[in-house]
PDB file of C-alpha atoms in Angstrom:
ATOM      1  CA  MET A1272     191.162 142.135  43.871  1.00 47.00           C
ATOM      2  CA  VAL A1273     188.683 139.276  43.814  1.00 46.00           C
ATOM      3  CA  THR A1274     185.084 140.230  44.512  1.00 49.00           C
ATOM      4  CA  ASP A1275     182.932 137.765  46.414  1.00 49.00           C
ATOM      5  CA  ASN A1276     179.658 137.720  44.470  1.00 53.00           C
ATOM      6  CA  ARG A1277     178.062 135.016  46.587  1.00 56.00           C
ATOM      7  CA  PRO A1278     174.754 136.170  48.083  1.00 59.00           C
ATOM      8  CA  PRO A1279     174.824 136.885  51.817  1.00 73.00           C
ATOM      9  CA  LYS A1280     173.527 134.083  54.042  1.00 88.00           C
ATOM     10  CA  LEU A1281     171.498 133.639  57.157  1.00 93.00           C
ATOM     11  CA  VAL A1282     173.719 131.582  59.484  1.00 94.00           C
ATOM     12  CA  LEU A1283     172.602 129.897  62.705  1.00 94.00           C
ATOM     13  CA  ASN A1284     174.980 128.828  65.474  1.00 93.00           C
ATOM     14  CA  LEU A1285     173.202 126.207  67.575  1.00 93.00           C
ATOM     15  CA  ARG A1286     174.598 126.252  71.113  1.00 91.00           C
ATOM     16  CA  SER A1287     174.022 124.516  74.426  1.00 89.00           C
ATOM     17  CA  VAL A1288     172.671 126.402  77.436  1.00 85.00           C
ATOM     18  CA  ALA A1289     176.297 126.738  78.574  1.00 87.00           C
ATOM     19  CA  GLY A1290     177.191 128.348  75.246  1.00 89.00           C
ATOM     20  CA  ASP A1291     179.091 125.437  73.652  1.00 91.00           C
ATOM     21  CA  LEU A1292     178.712 125.251  69.892  1.00 92.00           C
ATOM     22  CA  HIS A1293     176.726 122.204  68.739  1.00 90.00           C
ATOM     23  CA  MET A1294     176.693 122.964  65.017  1.00 92.00           C
ATOM     24  CA  THR A1295     176.410 125.733  62.459  1.00 93.00           C
ATOM     25  CA  VAL A1296     173.607 125.850  59.913  1.00 92.00           C
ATOM     26  CA  CYS A1297     174.415 127.868  56.814  1.00 90.00           C
ATOM     27  CA  SER A1298     171.878 129.194  54.314  1.00 87.00           C
ATOM     28  CA  ALA A1299     168.950 129.162  56.704  1.00 92.00           C
ATOM     29  CA  LYS A1300     165.743 130.905  55.696  1.00 92.00           C
ATOM     30  CA  PRO A1301     163.854 133.594  57.662  1.00 92.00           C
ATOM     31  CA  THR A1302     160.658 131.561  57.202  1.00 93.00           C
ATOM     32  CA  TRP A1303     162.070 128.555  59.069  1.00 92.00           C
ATOM     33  CA  THR A1304     160.301 127.465  62.249  1.00 88.00           C
ATOM     34  CA  SER A1305     161.713 125.409  65.115  1.00 85.00           C
ATOM     35  CA  SER A1306     160.782 122.180  63.289  1.00 83.00           C
ATOM     36  CA  ASN A1307     163.052 123.047  60.353  1.00 88.00           C
ATOM     37  CA  ILE A1308     165.987 123.719  62.674  1.00 89.00           C
ATOM     38  CA  VAL A1309     165.402 120.718  64.969  1.00 86.00           C
ATOM     39  CA  GLN A1310     165.367 118.371  61.963  1.00 85.00           C
ATOM     40  CA  ARG A1311     168.908 119.458  61.136  1.00 87.00           C
ATOM     41  CA  LEU A1312     170.041 119.358  64.751  1.00 88.00           C
ATOM     42  CA  VAL A1313     168.851 115.798  65.426  1.00 86.00           C
ATOM     43  CA  ARG A1314     170.653 114.514  62.341  1.00 87.00           C
ATOM     44  CA  GLU A1315     173.914 115.596  63.957  1.00 87.00           C
ATOM     45  CA  MET A1316     172.965 115.117  67.605  1.00 88.00           C
ATOM     46  CA  PRO A1317     170.137 112.570  67.979  1.00 87.00           C
ATOM     47  CA  LEU A1318     168.450 112.225  71.339  1.00 85.00           C
ATOM     48  CA  ALA A1319     167.181 109.220  73.270  1.00 84.00           C
ATOM     49  CA  PRO A1320     163.403 108.556  73.269  1.00 82.00           C
ATOM     50  CA  GLY A1321     161.440 110.857  75.519  1.00 84.00           C
ATOM     51  CA  ARG A1322     163.873 113.745  75.037  1.00 86.00           C
ATOM     52  CA  PHE A1323     163.578 116.588  72.562  1.00 84.00           C
ATOM     53  CA  TYR A1324     164.963 120.001  71.749  1.00 86.00           C
ATOM     54  CA  LYS A1325     163.374 123.365  72.351  1.00 85.00           C
ATOM     55  CA  LEU A1326     165.042 126.394  70.814  1.00 88.00           C
ATOM     56  CA  ALA A1327     165.463 129.966  71.994  1.00 87.00           C
ATOM     57  CA  ILE A1328     166.781 133.124  70.355  1.00 86.00           C
ATOM     58  CA  ASP A1329     167.872 135.892  72.726  1.00 78.00           C
ATOM     59  CA  ARG A1330     166.116 133.972  75.522  1.00 74.00           C
ATOM     60  CA  ARG A1331     162.862 133.913  73.553  1.00 76.00           C
ATOM     61  CA  VAL A1332     161.536 130.405  72.922  1.00 77.00           C
ATOM     62  CA  LEU A1333     161.022 129.576  69.269  1.00 78.00           C
ATOM     63  CA  SER A1334     157.834 127.515  69.420  1.00 72.00           C
ATOM     64  CA  GLY A1335     154.895 126.481  67.282  1.00 67.00           C
ATOM     65  CA  ASN A1336     154.779 128.193  63.899  1.00 77.00           C
ATOM     66  CA  LEU A1337     156.827 131.163  65.053  1.00 82.00           C
ATOM     67  CA  THR A1338     159.420 131.883  62.346  1.00 89.00           C
ATOM     68  CA  LEU A1339     162.967 133.160  62.639  1.00 91.00           C
ATOM     69  CA  GLU A1340     161.824 136.398  61.032  1.00 91.00           C
ATOM     70  CA  GLN A1341     159.128 136.834  63.688  1.00 88.00           C
ATOM     71  CA  CYS A1342     161.835 136.356  66.336  1.00 86.00           C
ATOM     72  CA  GLY A1343     163.806 139.271  64.945  1.00 87.00           C
ATOM     73  CA  CYS A1344     166.175 137.514  62.546  1.00 90.00           C
ATOM     74  CA  GLY A1345     166.939 139.271  59.294  1.00 89.00           C
ATOM     75  CA  ALA A1346     167.359 137.704  55.874  1.00 90.00           C
ATOM     76  CA  THR A1347     171.125 137.683  56.402  1.00 92.00           C
ATOM     77  CA  GLY A1348     173.524 137.677  59.309  1.00 92.00           C
ATOM     78  CA  THR A1349     174.658 135.266  62.033  1.00 93.00           C
ATOM     79  CA  TYR A1350     172.502 134.415  65.021  1.00 93.00           C
ATOM     80  CA  ASP A1351     173.016 132.271  68.113  1.00 93.00           C
ATOM     81  CA  ILE A1352     170.246 129.820  68.975  1.00 92.00           C
ATOM     82  CA  THR A1353     170.157 127.998  72.304  1.00 90.00           C
ATOM     83  CA  ALA A1354     169.095 124.347  72.146  1.00 90.00           C
ATOM     84  CA  ILE A1355     167.485 123.171  75.402  1.00 87.00           C
ATOM     85  CA  ILE A1356     166.975 119.438  76.008  1.00 87.00           C
ATOM     86  CA  VAL A1357     163.542 118.745  77.517  1.00 86.00           C
ATOM     87  CA  ILE A1358     162.590 115.388  79.051  1.00 88.00           C
ATOM     88  CA  ASN A1359     159.120 113.848  78.975  1.00 90.00           C
ATOM     89  CA  GLU A1360     158.818 112.431  82.489  1.00 92.00           C
ATOM     90  CA  ALA A1361     156.011 110.089  81.418  1.00 93.00           C
ATOM     91  CA  LEU A1362     158.343 107.879  79.355  1.00 92.00           C
ATOM     92  CA  PRO A1363     159.262 105.402  82.167  1.00 94.00           C
ATOM     93  CA  GLU A1364     155.559 104.729  82.819  1.00 96.00           C
ATOM     94  CA  LEU A1365     155.025 104.028  79.111  1.00 95.00           C
ATOM     95  CA  GLU A1366     158.065 101.769  78.907  1.00 95.00           C
ATOM     96  CA  ARG A1367     156.914  99.745  81.928  1.00 96.00           C
ATOM     97  CA  ALA A1368     153.438  99.219  80.458  1.00 97.00           C
ATOM     98  CA  ARG A1369     154.940  98.252  77.099  1.00 95.00           C
ATOM     99  CA  ALA A1370     157.376  95.809  78.736  1.00 96.00           C
ATOM    100  CA  ILE A1371     154.516  94.057  80.556  1.00 96.00           C
ATOM    101  CA  LEU A1372     152.631  93.563  77.300  1.00 95.00           C
ATOM    102  CA  ALA A1373     155.771  92.376  75.506  1.00 94.00           C
ATOM    103  CA  GLU A1374     155.688  89.323  77.791  1.00 94.00           C
ATOM    104  CA  VAL A1375     152.100  88.384  76.906  1.00 94.00           C
ATOM    105  CA  ASP A1376     151.903  84.979  75.221  1.00 91.00           C
ATOM    106  CA  THR A1377     149.656  83.916  72.360  1.00 91.00           C
ATOM    107  CA  GLY A1378     147.496  81.849  74.709  1.00 93.00           C
ATOM    108  CA  GLU A1379     146.368  84.987  76.560  1.00 93.00           C
ATOM    109  CA  ILE A1380     145.497  86.694  73.280  1.00 94.00           C
ATOM    110  CA  ASP A1381     143.665  83.633  71.954  1.00 94.00           C
ATOM    111  CA  GLU A1382     141.648  83.464  75.169  1.00 94.00           C
ATOM    112  CA  LEU A1383     140.667  87.134  74.809  1.00 94.00           C
ATOM    113  CA  ALA A1384     139.708  86.624  71.161  1.00 93.00           C
ATOM    114  CA  SER A1385     137.459  83.700  72.095  1.00 93.00           C
ATOM    115  CA  PHE A1386     134.887  86.020  73.689  1.00 92.00           C
ATOM    116  CA  ALA A1387     132.013  86.384  71.237  1.00 86.00           C
ATOM    117  CA  GLY A1388     130.067  88.456  73.766  1.00 86.00           C
ATOM    118  CA  PRO A1389     132.642  90.352  75.874  1.00 92.00           C
ATOM    119  CA  LEU A1390     131.747  92.392  78.929  1.00 94.00           C
ATOM    120  CA  PRO A1391     131.251  96.167  78.418  1.00 95.00           C
ATOM    121  CA  LEU A1392     134.500  97.109  80.195  1.00 96.00           C
ATOM    122  CA  MET A1393     136.454  94.701  77.973  1.00 96.00           C
ATOM    123  CA  CYS A1394     134.939  96.390  74.921  1.00 95.00           C
ATOM    124  CA  LEU A1395     135.808  99.795  76.365  1.00 96.00           C
ATOM    125  CA  VAL A1396     139.492  98.890  76.675  1.00 97.00           C
ATOM    126  CA  ILE A1397     139.640  97.469  73.166  1.00 97.00           C
ATOM    127  CA  GLU A1398     138.021 100.650  71.827  1.00 96.00           C
ATOM    128  CA  ALA A1399     140.829 102.700  73.382  1.00 97.00           C
ATOM    129  CA  VAL A1400     143.524 100.341  72.056  1.00 97.00           C
ATOM    130  CA  CYS A1401     142.026 100.460  68.556  1.00 96.00           C
ATOM    131  CA  ILE A1402     141.963 104.259  68.657  1.00 96.00           C
ATOM    132  CA  ILE A1403     145.674 104.344  69.536  1.00 97.00           C
ATOM    133  CA  LEU A1404     146.638 101.773  66.894  1.00 96.00           C
ATOM    134  CA  ASP A1405     144.349 103.312  64.244  1.00 94.00           C
ATOM    135  CA  ILE A1406     142.154 100.255  63.773  1.00 94.00           C
ATOM    136  CA  LYS A1407     138.771 101.290  62.430  1.00 92.00           C
ATOM    137  CA  GLY A1408     135.683  99.903  64.082  1.00 89.00           C
ATOM    138  CA  ASP A1409     132.962  98.142  62.085  1.00 88.00           C
ATOM    139  CA  ARG A1410     129.866 100.167  61.304  1.00 78.00           C
ATOM    140  CA  PRO A1411     126.580  98.305  60.631  1.00 69.00           C
ATOM    141  CA  SER A1412     125.713  98.764  56.961  1.00 67.00           C
ATOM    142  CA  GLY A1413     121.959  98.456  57.399  1.00 59.00           C
ATOM    143  CA  GLU A1414     121.521 101.368  59.807  1.00 56.00           C
ATOM    144  CA  PRO A1415     120.987 105.077  58.983  1.00 57.00           C
ATOM    145  CA  ASP A1416     124.115 107.212  59.145  1.00 56.00           C
ATOM    146  CA  ILE A1417     123.007 108.924  62.350  1.00 54.00           C
ATOM    147  CA  LEU A1418     122.809 105.542  64.120  1.00 50.00           C
ATOM    148  CA  ARG A1419     125.941 104.060  62.546  1.00 48.00           C
ATOM    149  CA  LYS A1420     128.077 106.684  64.307  1.00 52.00           C
ATOM    150  CA  LYS A1421     126.790 105.458  67.672  1.00 56.00           C
ATOM    151  CA  THR A1422     127.152 101.713  67.079  1.00 67.00           C
ATOM    152  CA  VAL A1423     130.780 101.267  66.076  1.00 82.00           C
ATOM    153  CA  ASP A1424     131.937  97.702  66.839  1.00 90.00           C
ATOM    154  CA  TYR A1425     135.619  97.715  67.738  1.00 93.00           C
ATOM    155  CA  TRP A1426     135.568  94.219  69.195  1.00 94.00           C
ATOM    156  CA  GLN A1427     134.925  92.423  65.916  1.00 92.00           C
ATOM    157  CA  ALA A1428     137.439  94.648  64.145  1.00 93.00           C
ATOM    158  CA  ALA A1429     140.033  93.737  66.798  1.00 95.00           C
ATOM    159  CA  ARG A1430     139.269  90.020  66.486  1.00 93.00           C
ATOM    160  CA  ARG A1431     139.879  90.294  62.751  1.00 93.00           C
ATOM    161  CA  GLU A1432     142.900  92.631  62.700  1.00 93.00           C
ATOM    162  CA  LEU A1433     144.477  92.658  66.149  1.00 93.00           C
ATOM    163  CA  PHE A1434     143.894  89.360  67.970  1.00 93.00           C
ATOM    164  CA  LEU A1435     146.271  87.444  65.720  1.00 88.00           C
ATOM    165  CA  PRO A1436     149.374  85.496  66.849  1.00 79.00           C
ATOM    166  CA  ARG A1437     151.814  88.158  68.155  1.00 84.00           C
ATOM    167  CA  LYS A1438     150.088  90.916  66.122  1.00 93.00           C
ATOM    168  CA  LEU A1439     148.775  92.709  69.214  1.00 94.00           C
ATOM    169  CA  VAL A1440     152.141  92.649  70.987  1.00 93.00           C
ATOM    170  CA  GLU A1441     154.081  93.630  67.863  1.00 94.00           C
ATOM    171  CA  MET A1442     151.858  96.638  67.174  1.00 95.00           C
ATOM    172  CA  ILE A1443     152.097  97.863  70.766  1.00 95.00           C
ATOM    173  CA  VAL A1444     155.879  97.467  70.948  1.00 92.00           C
ATOM    174  CA  ALA A1445     156.268  99.207  67.578  1.00 93.00           C
ATOM    175  CA  TYR A1446     153.854 102.056  68.354  1.00 93.00           C
ATOM    176  CA  ASP A1447     155.493 105.349  67.382  1.00 89.00           C
ATOM    177  CA  ILE A1448     155.299 107.893  70.197  1.00 85.00           C
ATOM    178  CA  GLY A1449     156.668 110.635  67.948  1.00 76.00           C
ATOM    179  CA  GLU A1450     160.113 111.996  67.263  1.00 67.00           C
ATOM    180  CA  HIS A1451     161.849 115.026  68.689  1.00 61.00           C
ATOM    181  CA  GLY A1452     158.886 115.984  70.864  1.00 60.00           C
ATOM    182  CA  GLN A1453     156.798 116.891  67.832  1.00 66.00           C
ATOM    183  CA  LEU A1454     153.206 115.633  68.013  1.00 75.00           C
ATOM    184  CA  SER A1455     151.849 114.658  64.623  1.00 81.00           C
ATOM    185  CA  VAL A1456     148.255 115.216  63.541  1.00 85.00           C
ATOM    186  CA  ASP A1457     147.590 111.546  64.320  1.00 90.00           C
ATOM    187  CA  HIS A1458     149.006 111.904  67.842  1.00 91.00           C
ATOM    188  CA  LYS A1459     146.796 114.917  68.491  1.00 91.00           C
ATOM    189  CA  ARG A1460     143.793 112.970  67.213  1.00 94.00           C
ATOM    190  CA  VAL A1461     144.610 110.054  69.531  1.00 95.00           C
ATOM    191  CA  LEU A1462     145.063 112.401  72.488  1.00 95.00           C
ATOM    192  CA  ALA A1463     141.690 114.056  71.892  1.00 95.00           C
ATOM    193  CA  LYS A1464     139.836 110.768  71.434  1.00 96.00           C
ATOM    194  CA  LEU A1465     141.435 109.094  74.464  1.00 96.00           C
ATOM    195  CA  SER A1466     140.680 111.909  76.896  1.00 96.00           C
ATOM    196  CA  PRO A1467     137.024 110.930  77.581  1.00 96.00           C
ATOM    197  CA  TYR A1468     138.140 107.394  78.537  1.00 97.00           C
ATOM    198  CA  MET A1469     140.676 108.729  81.032  1.00 96.00           C
ATOM    199  CA  THR A1470     138.051 110.673  82.971  1.00 95.00           C
ATOM    200  CA  ARG A1471     135.878 107.602  83.559  1.00 96.00           C
ATOM    201  CA  ALA A1472     136.091 106.227  87.088  1.00 95.00           C
ATOM    202  CA  ASP A1473     135.664 102.643  85.830  1.00 96.00           C
ATOM    203  CA  PHE A1474     138.475 102.949  83.272  1.00 97.00           C
ATOM    204  CA  SER A1475     141.301 102.091  85.646  1.00 97.00           C
ATOM    205  CA  PRO A1476     143.816  99.234  85.310  1.00 97.00           C
ATOM    206  CA  ASP A1477     142.987  97.859  88.760  1.00 97.00           C
ATOM    207  CA  ASN A1478     139.258  97.858  88.107  1.00 97.00           C
ATOM    208  CA  ILE A1479     139.503  96.312  84.653  1.00 97.00           C
ATOM    209  CA  SER A1480     142.054  93.694  85.766  1.00 97.00           C
ATOM    210  CA  GLN A1481     139.291  92.243  87.931  1.00 96.00           C
ATOM    211  CA  VAL A1482     137.181  91.798  84.792  1.00 96.00           C
ATOM    212  CA  HIS A1483     139.961  90.417  82.582  1.00 96.00           C
ATOM    213  CA  PRO A1484     143.742  90.360  83.329  1.00 96.00           C
ATOM    214  CA  LEU A1485     144.952  91.109  79.795  1.00 96.00           C
ATOM    215  CA  CYS A1486     142.431  93.931  79.406  1.00 97.00           C
ATOM    216  CA  GLY A1487     143.836  95.376  82.631  1.00 97.00           C
ATOM    217  CA  LYS A1488     147.324  95.387  81.113  1.00 97.00           C
ATOM    218  CA  LEU A1489     145.998  97.009  77.942  1.00 98.00           C
ATOM    219  CA  CYS A1490     144.196  99.636  80.018  1.00 98.00           C
ATOM    220  CA  LYS A1491     147.452 100.442  81.810  1.00 98.00           C
ATOM    221  CA  TRP A1492     149.175 100.912  78.440  1.00 98.00           C
ATOM    222  CA  ALA A1493     146.366 103.152  77.148  1.00 98.00           C
ATOM    223  CA  HIS A1494     146.708 105.341  80.249  1.00 98.00           C
ATOM    224  CA  ALA A1495     150.490 105.494  79.751  1.00 97.00           C
ATOM    225  CA  VAL A1496     150.148 106.493  76.088  1.00 97.00           C
ATOM    226  CA  HIS A1497     147.672 109.224  76.988  1.00 97.00           C
ATOM    227  CA  HIS A1498     149.920 110.512  79.781  1.00 96.00           C
ATOM    228  CA  TYR A1499     152.949 110.595  77.480  1.00 95.00           C
ATOM    229  CA  LEU A1500     151.114 112.410  74.654  1.00 94.00           C
ATOM    230  CA  GLU A1501     149.512 114.818  77.111  1.00 93.00           C
ATOM    231  CA  ASN A1502     152.932 115.647  78.560  1.00 91.00           C
ATOM    232  CA  ALA A1503     154.418 116.050  75.085  1.00 88.00           C
ATOM    233  CA  ALA A1504     151.646 118.463  74.101  1.00 86.00           C
ATOM    234  CA  THR A1505     152.158 120.516  77.262  1.00 84.00           C
ATOM    235  CA  LEU A1506     155.943 120.594  76.954  1.00 81.00           C
ATOM    236  CA  SER A1507     155.894 121.548  73.277  1.00 74.00           C
ATOM    237  CA  SER A1508     153.592 124.500  73.892  1.00 68.00           C
ATOM    238  CA  SER A1509     154.963 125.731  77.230  1.00 63.00           C
ATOM    239  CA  GLU A1510     157.639 128.313  77.804  1.00 60.00           C
ATOM    240  CA  ILE A1511     161.008 127.176  79.157  1.00 57.00           C
ATOM    241  CA  MET A1512     162.860 129.144  81.784  1.00 55.00           C
ATOM    242  CA  LEU A1513     166.436 129.475  80.610  1.00 53.00           C
ATOM    243  CA  PRO A1514     169.022 129.372  83.390  1.00 55.00           C
ATOM    244  CA  GLU A1515     171.256 132.345  83.808  1.00 56.00           C
ATOM    245  CA  VAL A1516     174.771 131.631  82.550  1.00 49.00           C
ATOM    246  CA  ASP A1517     177.753 133.530  83.876  1.00 52.00           C
ATOM    247  CA  SER A1518     179.554 135.387  81.141  1.00 46.00           C
TER     248      SER A1518
END
């Protein structure tokens, strides 16, 4: 008689809401969170942008830093996990804003860069764009630290780093909105910093388009990015109602 000396495993069967088997993950660990499992799932079954997986064990959503062990899984055994596909409804808005900017020509960008003394609303839009694209504003070196924090110049930084032939368009088109519905630390930072702009009555695409057409388009994109990230944050933290499936 041959004895199987292999250590027992924790096995996960990832299934659809209808119960169909997507894949089996062997040698899982009780300390795994949803991120660990989703990473393996998307390698086998990638999703289109704006869609991501949420997982549930025994109809309990596995979210945040909740581990398999905290959801009742032991160190060994076989468990069924339901993979629910969630859609971020803000994606079409973001894609439309990005498509509009993809058609911007270098002449429009050169014209924007030519402003040595832009209007305040133009500066406001460029601040928001720089925050999204992680372009640091210039801080006057001759001022005390307490004043330097209040006098960040994003316009000159943008003229130097962003208002280059096709650079602005390329960075916007390539902007990473995050994979698999997981907001990175950078995305959370952008979301927090953008929020005060979104509550301003004067920070609207229609209003800013009257000041400068390209700034209006950039404002529309900034709103779309904020809406998408805000939706992603809400969806990733919210509970999902699983439909009842007939046995």
